[in-house]
Coordinates of C-alpha atoms in Angstrom, one line a residue:
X25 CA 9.1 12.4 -46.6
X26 CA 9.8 10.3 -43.5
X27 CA 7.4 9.7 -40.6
X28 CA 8.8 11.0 -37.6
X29 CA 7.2 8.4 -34.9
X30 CA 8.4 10.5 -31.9
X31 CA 6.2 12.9 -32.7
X32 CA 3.6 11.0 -34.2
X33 CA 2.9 9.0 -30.8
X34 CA 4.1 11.9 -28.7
X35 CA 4.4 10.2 -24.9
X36 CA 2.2 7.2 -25.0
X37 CA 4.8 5.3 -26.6
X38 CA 6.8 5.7 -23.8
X39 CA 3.7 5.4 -21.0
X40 CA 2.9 2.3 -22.0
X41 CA 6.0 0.4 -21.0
X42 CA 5.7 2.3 -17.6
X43 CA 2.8 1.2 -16.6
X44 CA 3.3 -2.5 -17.3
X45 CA 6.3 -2.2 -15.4
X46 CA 4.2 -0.8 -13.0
X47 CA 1.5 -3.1 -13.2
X48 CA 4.0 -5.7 -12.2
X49 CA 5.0 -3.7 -9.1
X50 CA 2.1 -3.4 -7.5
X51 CA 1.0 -7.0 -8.7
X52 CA 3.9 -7.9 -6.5
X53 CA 2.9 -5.8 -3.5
X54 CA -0.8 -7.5 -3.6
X55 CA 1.3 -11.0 -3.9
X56 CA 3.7 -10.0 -0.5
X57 CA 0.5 -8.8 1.3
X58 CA 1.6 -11.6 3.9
X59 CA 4.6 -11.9 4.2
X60 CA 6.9 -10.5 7.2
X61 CA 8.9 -7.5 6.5
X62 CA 7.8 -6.8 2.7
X63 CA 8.3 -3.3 1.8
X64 CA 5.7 -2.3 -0.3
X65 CA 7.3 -0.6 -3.3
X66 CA 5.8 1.5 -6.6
X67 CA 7.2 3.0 -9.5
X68 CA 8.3 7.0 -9.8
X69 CA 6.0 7.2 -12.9
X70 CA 7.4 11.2 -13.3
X71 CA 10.7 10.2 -13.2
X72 CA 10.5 7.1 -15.0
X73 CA 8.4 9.1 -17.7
X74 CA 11.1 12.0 -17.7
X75 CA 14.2 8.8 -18.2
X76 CA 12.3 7.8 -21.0
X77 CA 11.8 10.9 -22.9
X78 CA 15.2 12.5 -22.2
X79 CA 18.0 11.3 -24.5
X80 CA 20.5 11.5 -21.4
X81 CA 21.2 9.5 -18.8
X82 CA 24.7 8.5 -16.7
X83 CA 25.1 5.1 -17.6
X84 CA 22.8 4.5 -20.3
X85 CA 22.7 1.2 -22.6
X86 CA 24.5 2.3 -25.9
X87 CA 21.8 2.8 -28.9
X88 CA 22.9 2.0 -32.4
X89 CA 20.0 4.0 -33.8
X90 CA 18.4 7.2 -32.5
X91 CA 15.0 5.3 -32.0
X92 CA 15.4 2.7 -29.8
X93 CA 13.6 3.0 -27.2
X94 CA 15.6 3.7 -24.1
X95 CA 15.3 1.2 -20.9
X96 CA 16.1 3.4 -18.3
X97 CA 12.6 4.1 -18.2
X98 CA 12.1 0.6 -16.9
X99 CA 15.5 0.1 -14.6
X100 CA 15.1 0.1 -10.8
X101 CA 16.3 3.8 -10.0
X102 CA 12.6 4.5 -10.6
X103 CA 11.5 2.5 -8.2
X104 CA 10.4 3.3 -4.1
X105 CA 8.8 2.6 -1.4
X106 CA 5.4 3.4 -0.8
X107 CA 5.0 5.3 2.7
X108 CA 2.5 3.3 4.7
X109 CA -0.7 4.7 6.0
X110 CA -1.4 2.5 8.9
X111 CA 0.5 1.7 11.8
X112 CA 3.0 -1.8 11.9
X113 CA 0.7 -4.8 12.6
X114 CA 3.9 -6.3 14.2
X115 CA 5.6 -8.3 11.5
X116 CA 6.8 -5.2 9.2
X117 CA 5.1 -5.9 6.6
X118 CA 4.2 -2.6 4.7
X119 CA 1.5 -3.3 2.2
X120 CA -1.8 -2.2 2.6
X121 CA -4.2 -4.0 0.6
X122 CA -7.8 -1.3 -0.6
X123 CA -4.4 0.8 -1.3
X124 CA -2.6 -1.9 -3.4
X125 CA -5.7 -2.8 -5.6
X126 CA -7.0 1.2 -5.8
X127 CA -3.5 1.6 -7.3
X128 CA -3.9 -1.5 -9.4
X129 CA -7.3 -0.6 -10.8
X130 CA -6.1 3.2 -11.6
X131 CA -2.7 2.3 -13.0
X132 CA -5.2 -0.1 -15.6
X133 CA -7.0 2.5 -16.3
X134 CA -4.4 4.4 -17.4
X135 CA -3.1 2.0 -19.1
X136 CA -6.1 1.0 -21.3
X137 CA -6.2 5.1 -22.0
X138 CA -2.6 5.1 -23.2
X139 CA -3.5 2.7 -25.7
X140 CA -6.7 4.3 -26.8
X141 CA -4.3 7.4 -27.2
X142 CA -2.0 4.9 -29.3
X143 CA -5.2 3.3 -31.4
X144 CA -6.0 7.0 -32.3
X145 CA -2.4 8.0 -33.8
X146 CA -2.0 4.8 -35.5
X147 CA -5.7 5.8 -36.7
X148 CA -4.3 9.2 -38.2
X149 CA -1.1 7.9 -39.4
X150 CA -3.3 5.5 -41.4
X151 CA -5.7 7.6 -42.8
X152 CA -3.0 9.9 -43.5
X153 CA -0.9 7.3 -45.5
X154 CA -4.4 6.2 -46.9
X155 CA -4.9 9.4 -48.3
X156 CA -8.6 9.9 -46.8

């Protein structure tokens, strides 16, 4: 009997990816903190999540097997810009800093959960193939 791994891992798999790429967003904000007329930007994680798990899409790279993972999890239609919560300073510049590093520390968070998540399937699938 085969292993099915989409529904072994269930969403992790696919959360994982997202918030690395999201990771690297956010990274980039904190980087651009001074420079004139950066837009701060973030990633849609619900949309991103729902690209990932849905086996549509418009344009979509073409899969030669069922389980690859699909990118347009990762491609820039996820991606906005953040709404800023303080008034211009005068040089357009978007980013606002305890905002940029409370994202950074939550999305890690999450991040180091989705793998815990991960550890514990692989846990189960092992034990299961194990036999104990």
């Amino acid at each position: 009997m085969a292993i099915n791994f989409d529904k072994a891992l269930g969403v992790h798999q696919y959360t994982l990816g997202i918030r690395a790429k999201r990771a690297e967003v956010i990274a980039s904000n904190i980087a651009n903190a001074d420079t004139p007329h950066y837009k701060a930007r973030d990633v849609n994680f619900d949309k991103a999540l729902q690209a990932a798990t849905s086996r549509q899409g418009g344009l979509a790279m073409s899969r030669s097997d069922s389980r690859h993972f699909d990118l347009a999890a990762l491609s820039q239609q996820n991606y906005g810009y953040r709404v800023p919560n303080q008034p211009d300073t005068g040089d357009g510049n978007t980013v606002d800093m305890q905002k940029e590093q409370s994202e950074f520390m939550k999305n890690a968070l999450e991040y180091q959960m989705s793998l815990g998540f991960l550890d514990g399937r692989f846990s189960g699938l092992k034990k299961a193939l194990r036999g104990n």
